[in-house]
Structures are given as structure tokens and as C-alpha cells.
XYZ file of C-alpha atoms in Angstrom:
553
model
C -84.135 -25.927 -69.301
C -85.196 -23.835 -65.870
C -82.818 -21.613 -65.010
C -83.250 -22.727 -61.009
C -81.909 -25.923 -61.459
C -78.863 -25.822 -62.684
C -77.308 -29.128 -61.596
C -79.995 -31.011 -62.853
C -79.332 -29.274 -66.319
C -76.105 -30.524 -65.281
C -77.151 -34.012 -65.343
C -78.442 -33.689 -68.445
C -75.914 -31.748 -70.134
C -73.381 -34.656 -69.077
C -75.414 -37.403 -71.159
C -76.422 -35.248 -73.874
C -72.693 -34.314 -74.938
C -72.029 -38.414 -74.092
C -69.329 -37.572 -71.872
C -70.036 -38.909 -68.833
C -66.805 -41.200 -68.893
C -64.891 -37.723 -68.787
C -65.426 -38.154 -64.823
C -62.687 -40.343 -64.403
C -60.169 -37.570 -64.087
C -58.170 -35.539 -61.359
C -61.349 -33.472 -58.999
C -59.863 -30.782 -60.518
C -60.765 -31.124 -64.558
C -64.428 -32.740 -62.511
C -64.935 -29.466 -60.879
C -64.111 -27.863 -64.653
C -66.623 -30.078 -66.583
C -68.994 -29.303 -63.714
C -68.445 -25.488 -63.832
C -68.607 -25.570 -67.838
C -72.212 -27.180 -67.750
C -73.210 -24.666 -65.020
C -72.363 -22.492 -66.885
C -74.631 -23.446 -69.626
C -77.599 -23.903 -68.181
C -77.452 -20.781 -66.217
C -75.458 -21.360 -62.202
C -76.587 -19.951 -59.201
C -74.787 -18.292 -56.750
C -73.721 -20.259 -53.724
C -71.759 -18.057 -51.736
C -71.793 -13.825 -50.656
C -68.919 -12.102 -50.637
C -68.870 -8.963 -48.494
C -66.008 -6.946 -48.736
C -62.732 -5.793 -46.319
C -61.278 -2.270 -47.236
C -58.399 -3.217 -45.604
C -57.354 -6.582 -47.242
C -56.106 -5.815 -50.318
C -52.688 -7.413 -51.915
C -49.768 -3.885 -52.761
C -46.760 -3.293 -53.076
C -44.720 -0.380 -54.813
C -45.582 -1.103 -57.891
C -48.889 -3.180 -58.698
C -50.769 -2.690 -61.665
C -54.877 -2.396 -61.116
C -55.705 -2.258 -64.377
C -54.127 -4.091 -68.021
C -54.572 -2.016 -70.061
C -51.109 -0.789 -69.720
C -52.381 0.590 -66.137
C -49.936 0.711 -63.120
C -50.949 1.628 -59.613
C -48.617 1.812 -56.630
C -49.308 1.425 -52.359
C -46.939 1.248 -49.531
C -48.208 -2.463 -47.776
C -47.550 -5.669 -48.331
C -50.185 -8.898 -47.539
C -47.731 -10.735 -46.561
C -48.292 -9.146 -43.146
C -51.403 -8.737 -40.910
C -51.858 -4.969 -41.260
C -52.308 -3.165 -44.976
C -53.369 0.268 -45.737
C -55.004 1.599 -48.917
C -54.393 1.590 -52.221
C -53.671 5.255 -54.345
C -53.783 4.027 -57.803
C -53.129 6.249 -60.828
C -53.739 4.138 -64.710
C -54.013 4.897 -68.157
C -55.974 3.282 -70.714
C -54.918 2.621 -74.600
C -57.260 2.847 -77.070
C -56.782 -0.778 -77.881
C -57.129 -2.340 -74.090
C -54.075 -4.646 -75.459
C -50.983 -3.302 -74.134
C -48.888 -5.413 -71.960
C -49.183 -5.063 -68.376
C -45.770 -6.445 -68.095
C -43.674 -3.209 -66.686
C -44.723 -3.236 -64.186
C -43.600 -6.282 -63.205
C -40.308 -5.594 -64.724
C -40.092 -2.719 -62.827
C -40.636 -4.346 -59.402
C -37.497 -5.870 -60.240
C -35.253 -4.514 -56.646
C -38.321 -2.895 -55.070
C -39.737 -4.201 -51.312
C -40.870 -8.120 -51.377
C -44.158 -8.339 -53.533
C -46.815 -10.676 -52.791
C -47.684 -14.012 -54.507
C -50.753 -12.359 -54.681
C -49.712 -9.408 -56.601
C -47.243 -11.301 -58.654
C -50.517 -13.299 -60.076
C -52.818 -9.976 -59.923
C -50.011 -8.898 -62.702
C -49.810 -12.248 -64.262
C -54.207 -12.494 -64.633
C -53.677 -9.071 -66.007
C -51.211 -9.284 -68.922
C -52.539 -12.885 -69.974
C -56.065 -13.202 -68.888
C -56.905 -9.772 -69.543
C -54.784 -7.592 -72.258
C -53.400 -10.609 -74.639
C -55.074 -13.820 -74.106
C -55.249 -13.880 -77.445
C -51.487 -14.871 -78.188
C -52.289 -17.912 -75.908
C -55.078 -19.971 -78.267
C -57.344 -19.112 -80.979
C -61.074 -17.594 -80.335
C -60.151 -17.526 -76.340
C -59.940 -13.710 -75.720
C -63.522 -13.485 -74.753
C -63.465 -16.634 -72.288
C -60.403 -15.137 -71.120
C -61.416 -11.614 -70.148
C -64.869 -12.465 -69.083
C -63.414 -14.750 -65.970
C -63.321 -14.046 -61.924
C -60.742 -15.341 -60.221
C -60.901 -15.674 -56.256
C -57.277 -15.799 -54.657
C -56.833 -16.547 -51.357
C -54.210 -16.467 -48.737
C -54.571 -19.091 -46.021
C -52.105 -18.269 -44.182
C -52.222 -14.480 -44.160
C -56.326 -15.412 -43.887
C -56.579 -12.535 -47.268
C -58.237 -13.069 -50.235
C -58.749 -10.580 -53.726
C -61.419 -10.836 -56.475
C -59.465 -10.399 -59.984
C -62.333 -8.427 -62.561
C -64.973 -8.514 -60.129
C -68.575 -9.399 -62.375
C -70.255 -6.910 -60.630
C -68.552 -3.701 -61.005
C -69.438 -3.022 -64.471
C -66.214 -1.523 -65.586
C -64.116 -2.756 -69.239
C -60.886 -2.987 -66.823
C -60.721 -5.564 -64.912
C -61.156 -4.110 -60.739
C -59.376 -5.520 -58.009
C -61.947 -5.981 -54.580
C -60.993 -7.152 -51.428
C -63.051 -9.687 -49.861
C -64.142 -10.877 -46.468
C -62.133 -13.644 -45.764
C -64.650 -15.174 -43.050
C -67.217 -14.558 -46.153
C -65.841 -17.530 -47.918
C -67.917 -20.896 -47.724
C -64.994 -23.849 -47.266
C -64.568 -25.069 -50.645
C -62.653 -22.235 -51.924
C -60.445 -23.417 -49.366
C -59.165 -26.263 -51.726
C -56.113 -25.540 -53.921
C -57.950 -25.378 -56.341
C -62.194 -24.664 -56.918
C -64.654 -24.192 -59.776
C -67.221 -22.272 -58.248
C -70.293 -19.323 -58.102
C -69.119 -16.694 -56.533
C -71.707 -13.313 -56.160
C -73.228 -15.374 -58.894
C -70.637 -15.119 -61.172
C -68.955 -18.986 -62.387
C -65.315 -18.224 -60.702
C -61.747 -19.685 -60.446
C -60.349 -19.888 -56.926
C -57.182 -20.278 -56.175
C -55.611 -21.034 -52.672
C -51.845 -20.658 -51.612
C -49.723 -20.523 -48.784
C -46.482 -19.738 -50.154
C -47.869 -16.040 -49.514
C -44.126 -13.771 -49.905
C -42.090 -13.955 -52.240
C -37.996 -13.108 -52.691
C -37.242 -9.039 -53.859
C -37.333 -8.932 -57.447
C -39.338 -11.950 -58.544
C -41.670 -12.086 -61.351
C -44.763 -14.076 -61.443
C -42.812 -16.444 -63.502
C -41.261 -17.143 -60.318
C -44.249 -18.865 -58.386
C -45.143 -21.934 -58.420
C -48.573 -20.836 -58.372
C -49.178 -19.326 -61.734
C -48.555 -22.176 -63.560
C -50.826 -23.956 -61.704
C -53.644 -20.913 -61.916
C -52.369 -20.332 -65.719
C -53.333 -24.190 -66.637
C -57.002 -24.020 -64.593
C -57.119 -21.143 -65.816
C -56.810 -22.230 -69.595
C -59.377 -25.383 -68.860
C -61.964 -22.229 -66.983
C -61.633 -19.771 -69.960
C -62.103 -22.013 -72.420
C -64.991 -24.098 -73.258
C -63.660 -27.678 -73.745
C -66.647 -29.180 -73.945
C -67.790 -27.456 -77.196
C -64.792 -29.727 -79.112
C -64.451 -32.630 -80.359
C -63.463 -34.658 -77.920
C -62.878 -39.089 -78.608
C -65.353 -40.486 -76.393
C -63.369 -42.488 -74.689
C -62.588 -43.305 -70.368
C -59.905 -40.751 -68.940
C -57.821 -43.095 -66.963
C -55.420 -40.531 -64.828
C -53.602 -41.389 -61.638
C -52.120 -45.331 -60.959
C -53.463 -48.012 -62.869
C -53.317 -51.740 -61.148
C -51.256 -54.479 -63.243
C -49.728 -51.555 -65.462
C -47.871 -52.458 -69.226
C -44.311 -50.610 -67.613
C -43.826 -51.610 -71.681
C -46.868 -48.500 -72.445
C -44.912 -46.463 -70.012
C -41.450 -46.008 -70.968
C -42.370 -46.044 -74.763
C -44.010 -42.260 -73.740
C -40.919 -41.333 -72.338
C -39.020 -42.160 -75.243
C -41.850 -40.573 -77.384
C -41.017 -37.331 -74.816
C -37.269 -37.627 -75.732
C -37.578 -37.874 -79.137
C -39.500 -34.386 -79.303
C -37.365 -32.765 -77.159
C -34.681 -33.773 -79.190
C -37.208 -32.777 -82.351
C -37.375 -29.137 -81.083
C -33.371 -28.916 -80.334
C -32.788 -29.946 -83.726
C -31.195 -33.077 -82.904
C -34.043 -35.641 -83.718
C -36.857 -35.472 -86.480
C -40.411 -36.404 -86.465
C -39.795 -39.859 -88.172
C -38.147 -40.918 -84.565
C -41.483 -39.665 -82.933
C -43.754 -41.154 -84.881
C -42.037 -44.213 -84.158
C -42.054 -44.156 -80.237
C -46.089 -43.050 -80.167
C -46.434 -45.958 -82.765
C -45.155 -48.211 -80.645
C -46.914 -47.313 -77.636
C -50.343 -47.282 -79.098
C -49.889 -51.249 -79.916
C -48.556 -51.713 -76.086
C -51.299 -49.762 -75.205
C -54.325 -51.302 -77.425
C -52.436 -54.717 -75.865
C -53.166 -53.906 -71.912
C -55.279 -56.042 -69.775
C -56.224 -52.236 -68.691
C -56.029 -49.548 -71.336
C -55.723 -45.746 -69.805
C -57.148 -44.479 -72.745
C -55.150 -41.622 -72.456
C -56.212 -40.241 -75.912
C -58.768 -37.488 -74.467
C -56.631 -36.430 -70.913
C -53.796 -36.229 -73.872
C -56.094 -33.672 -75.456
C -57.765 -32.304 -72.700
C -54.786 -31.371 -69.908
C -52.097 -31.384 -72.435
C -53.482 -28.399 -74.625
C -54.008 -26.937 -70.750
C -50.043 -27.522 -70.115
C -48.758 -25.704 -72.950
C -50.887 -22.588 -72.817
C -49.996 -22.837 -68.919
C -46.330 -22.902 -70.247
C -47.137 -19.839 -73.235
C -48.690 -17.894 -69.914
C -45.484 -17.754 -67.938
C -43.723 -16.907 -71.425
C -46.142 -13.700 -72.522
C -46.014 -12.749 -68.265
C -42.378 -12.441 -68.014
C -42.076 -10.910 -72.064
C -45.017 -8.608 -72.629
C -47.631 -8.425 -75.116
C -45.766 -6.890 -77.947
C -43.117 -9.782 -77.594
C -42.625 -11.577 -80.899
C -43.740 -15.360 -81.694
C -39.917 -16.075 -82.108
C -39.328 -14.592 -78.518
C -42.178 -16.518 -77.183
C -41.076 -19.503 -78.334
C -37.402 -19.517 -76.965
C -38.570 -18.916 -74.178
C -41.131 -21.553 -74.141
C -38.246 -24.038 -75.332
C -35.664 -22.651 -72.717
C -38.661 -23.158 -69.951
C -38.297 -27.229 -70.942
C -37.316 -29.147 -67.459
C -36.225 -32.426 -69.202
C -35.213 -33.607 -65.468
C -39.359 -34.247 -64.975
C -39.424 -36.843 -68.005
C -38.122 -40.053 -66.244
C -40.062 -42.648 -63.737
C -43.206 -41.440 -62.629
C -45.968 -43.405 -60.680
C -48.640 -41.536 -62.371
C -49.028 -42.136 -66.505
C -51.176 -38.649 -66.254
C -47.622 -37.403 -65.619
C -47.002 -37.752 -68.900
C -49.837 -36.212 -70.577
C -48.972 -33.151 -69.295
C -45.372 -32.736 -70.651
C -46.106 -34.772 -73.967
C -49.030 -31.327 -74.243
C -45.932 -29.052 -73.186
C -43.624 -30.859 -75.448
C -45.723 -31.266 -78.673
C -47.130 -27.814 -78.101
C -43.999 -25.537 -78.466
C -42.481 -28.251 -80.874
C -45.772 -27.220 -82.681
C -45.365 -23.360 -81.756
C -42.250 -23.288 -83.126
C -42.862 -24.742 -86.916
C -44.867 -21.391 -87.072
C -47.605 -24.137 -88.396
C -51.148 -22.708 -89.193
C -54.244 -23.820 -87.778
C -53.053 -26.743 -85.640
C -55.610 -25.911 -82.526
C -57.955 -26.144 -85.404
C -57.071 -29.137 -85.733
C -56.831 -30.601 -81.921
C -59.915 -28.692 -81.296
C -62.017 -30.261 -83.923
C -60.445 -33.534 -85.503
C -60.522 -35.924 -81.368
C -56.579 -35.115 -82.211
C -53.953 -34.807 -79.187
C -51.121 -32.543 -79.979
C -48.609 -35.323 -80.559
C -50.683 -36.737 -83.483
C -50.692 -33.395 -84.905
C -47.468 -32.902 -85.413
C -46.701 -36.552 -86.441
C -48.991 -35.999 -89.210
C -48.154 -38.253 -91.942
C -45.199 -38.504 -91.308
C -43.847 -42.182 -91.322
C -42.314 -44.009 -88.238
C -38.558 -44.498 -88.534
C -37.439 -47.782 -86.189
C -35.035 -46.547 -82.950
C -33.160 -48.270 -80.789
C -34.319 -48.981 -77.508
C -32.468 -47.969 -74.236
C -31.787 -50.406 -71.600
C -31.044 -48.705 -68.788
C -34.572 -46.308 -69.089
C -36.581 -49.641 -70.063
C -35.088 -51.745 -67.023
C -35.863 -48.804 -64.722
C -39.153 -48.455 -65.819
C -39.405 -52.485 -65.406
C -38.616 -52.294 -61.908
C -40.533 -49.453 -60.513
C -43.516 -50.393 -62.466
C -44.001 -53.805 -61.290
C -42.965 -52.794 -57.571
C -46.279 -50.682 -57.621
C -48.247 -53.370 -59.346
C -47.266 -55.171 -56.055
C -48.254 -52.815 -53.589
C -51.199 -51.533 -55.245
C -52.357 -55.410 -55.685
C -51.892 -54.711 -51.970
C -54.404 -51.870 -51.472
C -57.229 -53.380 -53.599
C -57.171 -57.047 -51.552
C -59.955 -55.673 -48.969
C -62.477 -53.494 -51.816
C -62.266 -56.750 -53.751
C -63.134 -59.400 -50.842
C -66.115 -56.593 -50.178
C -67.281 -56.907 -53.919
C -66.798 -61.067 -53.947
C -68.840 -60.871 -51.233
C -71.407 -58.727 -51.090
C -73.905 -60.268 -49.111
C -71.748 -58.924 -45.822
C -71.350 -55.110 -46.453
C -73.499 -52.212 -46.939
C -72.522 -50.270 -51.233
C -73.594 -46.796 -49.620
C -73.801 -44.819 -52.974
C -73.045 -40.926 -53.286
C -73.651 -38.959 -56.334
C -70.532 -38.072 -58.162
C -72.051 -34.978 -60.120
C -72.548 -32.661 -57.422
C -71.771 -29.045 -55.933
C -69.106 -28.090 -53.992
C -65.246 -29.801 -53.925
C -62.889 -32.266 -54.000
C -59.310 -32.343 -52.980
C -56.189 -35.010 -51.767
C -57.537 -37.582 -53.760
C -55.280 -39.988 -55.363
C -56.699 -42.225 -58.499
C -56.179 -46.644 -59.550
C -57.881 -47.561 -61.771
C -57.966 -51.217 -61.930
C -60.927 -54.037 -62.862
C -63.878 -55.386 -60.762
C -64.692 -58.760 -63.278
C -66.289 -60.835 -60.916
C -69.453 -57.801 -60.314
C -70.564 -57.296 -63.610
C -72.477 -54.353 -63.092
C -69.134 -52.262 -63.387
C -66.318 -51.710 -65.735
C -63.353 -50.199 -64.828
C -63.592 -48.691 -61.838
C -61.068 -47.258 -59.940
C -60.494 -46.619 -56.440
C -59.516 -42.829 -54.347
C -57.613 -42.755 -51.426
C -57.390 -40.278 -48.785
C -60.230 -38.630 -50.591
C -62.079 -35.388 -48.779
C -65.571 -35.196 -50.840
C -67.156 -31.829 -49.529
C -70.627 -31.557 -50.817
C -70.615 -27.685 -49.232
C -73.835 -26.877 -48.315
C -76.130 -26.183 -44.885
C -77.954 -29.520 -45.166
C -75.399 -32.437 -45.691
C -71.495 -33.299 -45.975
C -69.688 -36.277 -45.913
C -66.001 -36.657 -45.586
C -63.930 -40.186 -46.361
C -60.371 -40.986 -45.903
C -58.056 -43.761 -47.145
C -58.925 -46.799 -49.375
C -62.567 -47.391 -48.800
C -64.113 -45.251 -51.497
C -64.036 -46.255 -55.247
C -65.534 -44.030 -58.245
C -67.900 -45.904 -60.863
C -69.182 -45.389 -63.971
C -73.248 -47.449 -63.219
C -74.902 -48.870 -60.232
C -78.111 -49.875 -58.691
C -78.379 -45.531 -58.169
C -78.306 -44.412 -61.261
C -77.465 -44.130 -64.739
C -74.187 -41.498 -64.327
C -71.481 -41.597 -61.599
C -71.113 -42.206 -57.950
C -68.650 -42.313 -55.208
C -68.553 -46.135 -53.753
C -68.000 -46.203 -50.211
C -67.992 -49.863 -48.861
C -68.999 -50.739 -44.822
C -69.645 -53.886 -42.869
C -71.922 -54.623 -41.816
C -71.543 -53.105 -38.027
C -69.841 -50.064 -39.281
C -73.053 -48.673 -40.677
C -75.984 -47.502 -38.807
C -79.289 -46.843 -40.437
C -82.168 -44.872 -38.733
C -84.724 -43.496 -40.563
C -82.380 -43.740 -43.402
C -79.865 -41.306 -41.925
C -76.838 -43.107 -42.064
C -74.019 -42.773 -39.242
C -70.460 -44.191 -39.662
C -68.937 -46.161 -37.042
C -65.516 -45.951 -38.217
C -63.929 -43.142 -37.488
C -62.696 -42.386 -41.119
C -65.458 -41.658 -42.596
C -68.827 -39.312 -41.768
C -71.967 -38.233 -41.888
C -73.708 -35.696 -41.189
C -77.610 -34.572 -42.700
C -77.212 -37.543 -45.240
C -79.832 -39.852 -46.371
C -79.930 -42.353 -47.687
C -82.830 -45.201 -49.794
C -82.114 -48.492 -50.507
C -82.253 -49.715 -54.120
C -84.897 -51.523 -55.466
C -82.838 -54.391 -56.710
C -80.189 -55.112 -53.530
C -81.166 -53.700 -49.924
C -76.752 -53.808 -49.876
C -76.817 -50.971 -51.803
C -77.735 -47.292 -50.342
C -78.419 -44.484 -52.432
C -78.186 -41.488 -51.358
C -80.262 -38.319 -52.185
C -77.908 -35.190 -51.702
C -78.639 -33.220 -54.811
C -79.964 -30.195 -53.569
C -83.760 -30.512 -54.607
C -85.164 -28.682 -56.882
């Protein structure tokens, strides 16, 4: 495989691993998977990062390295000006001591910034003791390069600059004006200065005096996505099934009800108010309902992929708070205290349940001090819930009519709204001769933002299988050659099309809404714009326009 052709390699790698279906996912994990594959294929730099010496997060006491080191400076990055920081550090011989001392010493001092708190969390969790999170991940975490971006103050910092050639992570200020637009997305997996990089952009820069890393919601997101970034989940024995995350058209309220009961039963087990027989029962009821559904959401892959990441995010917050020297018992108790049962209730998204299930099931497994449970997840295609239940027999439980009725009412209302939103899309596929279908390869450089996934079937169009609609989708194909912007209910994601064997985004146009001159596309619809995008008609159907927007190799 040629190293100078990373995206060609990426496409082949997806097919080799037989996980193209995993692209039916939240936008962040789409990028994460592309990032993993690029790493295996030798990705090249897509941006250059010049530095600005007057642009750095600082506080009266914050870490600049993570081996029992501290640094001090006099300015805050929440203001428009900052001064240089001076630092002194002492390294431990093991390189695995906690850097949480700076977090605790900041209490009562002047307000720290979100960037400073995130750096403290990175120092502890990503560098000092990542082995406390999950087996065999320390190398990946310590090799992670992270770009933190403050959109409000137009500042950016690169943590663990891989070009610095230092043992301990460095914090390098980055000129905001040098950043490509992809790094302004809330989360981005891309290549910066020739290294695969996790990007996090945030707006709430200022935090209250005495705050710690766990006090900012940005930390939970950073730790969740950081697990996807640092851990090669593609090497796990993942189930070969589609992911269904987002809203599901014609959803079955019983599945959603059983999942809430499952979450409640695990939480009761953690609090020693219930047993695993109840957990096994609600899980079996969900599996029966899911198998009988018209459109199964096949969440088993999501439960493993994102459930494990959400558990690790919770553990990371506890580790950042208590430090590397905390006992397993203390970490587990802090994780238990961190679980918020108020989020267990009804929601529009089945994917929310995978996140919560991963958290509560992981905490239950950690509390049991059961050896090797993570390995079972990685090697046996088992979710955290599956491993927790093991061979326990189900014990029949009474249903809760109040919770069941809430799910029935809520899901039926959502189904009606979704049917209305799908009307135009379904009409277009029922009358293809009156429309253009523009296919954009989903595996492409750049970032995704603002997408809402709705899963539905198109039985009248036999080229497709369980498609999904993306609402308010911004597909930012970051490169000088092309850009596509899409909003509103105008794009669907498909596994197969006349334009190729991997996933595409398909934009649907009435004949009068699209101009095609010498192969270049011009949208006459205000909410869709093309720039330097060319298309060729599919050989089998001139209603299909296949864009060729991957970089030339």
C-alpha cells in the first residue's frame, strides 16, 4: 500500500475489515474510524500549525508535564492578552505519578480556564496513568496528540506535540489563524503537523474559581472521544451488524421501555438493591422485541463501541479527580456517585441508551472486581451488559405501567413527526425520473457537524437497505478543491448506490433545482451549495450523479 495514498488505503481497509456498516453512526465516530484507518495507512498532513508565543493557557498553578510536575504563570487565557509563563518541574523516575496535585492546589486561587483544566486532565489521564482506564491502552494514550481550540478567544494549544521529541507531553501554543476550518468543529479527528490529532473546540472558556476538570462538560466529551482516538477499537472482534444510532422511523416503544428498565435494574444492582436475575430478564425482553421489530436498530455494535467509551469517560473523570494513586475501590465509589439517574428517562434517541448502559454496566463490572471483563468485550463481541449478565438466568419482573405509557406516548408522537419529514424523500424515490440523486462519498477528508440521523427503509427502491436521513447536516470537505454545504431534510446516507460499493451521502434534487454545466454542479436551492464539485452520470441511470471528490492520488 502506498503511504502517499492514505484515503485509497482507507477505503480498502474498511472493506478488508468488513465494517463499512459502522459508518451508520454519529458523525464523530465516522471520523474516528477514518482516523484509525488513516493511522494504519500512514496519513499525511492536512494542515500546518505555526505557533504564537503569546497564546497559551495558564494559571497560578497548572501542570506543564505529567510526571509529578507543576508549572506556574500569571495570566489567564480567558482574557484577550496573556503573558509568558515560567515553570519548574521535577520528574519521577517511573513517569507514572499523578499530576492531580496541581488541580487540588488551584482551589481558592483565581479562576482557571477550561483549557487549563483540560490540560490537567490530559496530563493525568492520558499520560500519567492511562493503564488505570482499560487494559493495554497506555501506549496509545501517551502517543495521542490533542488540539484544544477556544473559538471565543481565538486561541489554540497543542498538547503532547509529537514534533517536540520530548518524553513528557509539552503544551505548544498554536496560531488560531493557521487552523483549517475542520478544527473548529466540536470534535475532530484529523492530521495536524503530520500526526493524527484529536481536536476539541469549546466556547465556555472561563470557569469558576476552585473548579476542577470534572466541573466542565468539555472534559467528559474529551475523555469519551479520547478513548475512541487512543484505542484501536477496529482491532476488537466487533459484531458484523449495522449500527442504528439516532431516531428510528416507526420505532417500537416496547424496545425503548425495556431498555430503560434494563438501565434501572443495573443501577439497582450497583446500589445493592437488586440482582442480576432482573438485569438478565429485562435484557432478554429487549432482545425479543428488537428481533421482532420492522426496522431493528442492531445496537449491539453501538453498545460495545460507544458503551465502553462512555464507561471510560466516567472512569477518566474519577481518575482526574482522585489522582493516579487512588485505589480501585475509591475510583469505583466515585464513579457510582457520579452516575446521574435523572438521565435514564425517555429520549428521542436510542443511541442515548447505549451510552448510559455502557456507563452503568461498566461501573457494575468494576465494582465486582471481575478480572478480564474488558478482554471478553474486545475478543468475544459481547457488550458490557452481556459480560455483566454472563450465564445468569432471567428472573421475571413486573412491568411499570407509568414508565411504559410514557414511552408509548412519546415514541408514537415521534413516529408521526418523522413520517411527515420523510414524505418528500420517499416521494422522490417513488418518482426517480423527476429528480437528480447526487452521491457524495462518505469516506472523505474533513469533518461533520450538526447532523441528526433518522433511520428508515425505502422498500420501493431495491438498491438500498435501511437508509437514513440526515437533518441539518454540514458536510465540510476541507480542501482547496471542493466544498459542499447541506442543510434541512435534504440528504440521506446509503450503504449502496450506483456510484460505488461504499457509503455515500445522497442529495435529492428536483430537476429544476440543479444546474449541470460541463460536469460541474450548481445548486439553485438556497440551502445547498457546491464549490468546484464535478459529477458524472452513473452508467446505469442518468438521474444519478456520482461526484469524484476524493483527493487525486
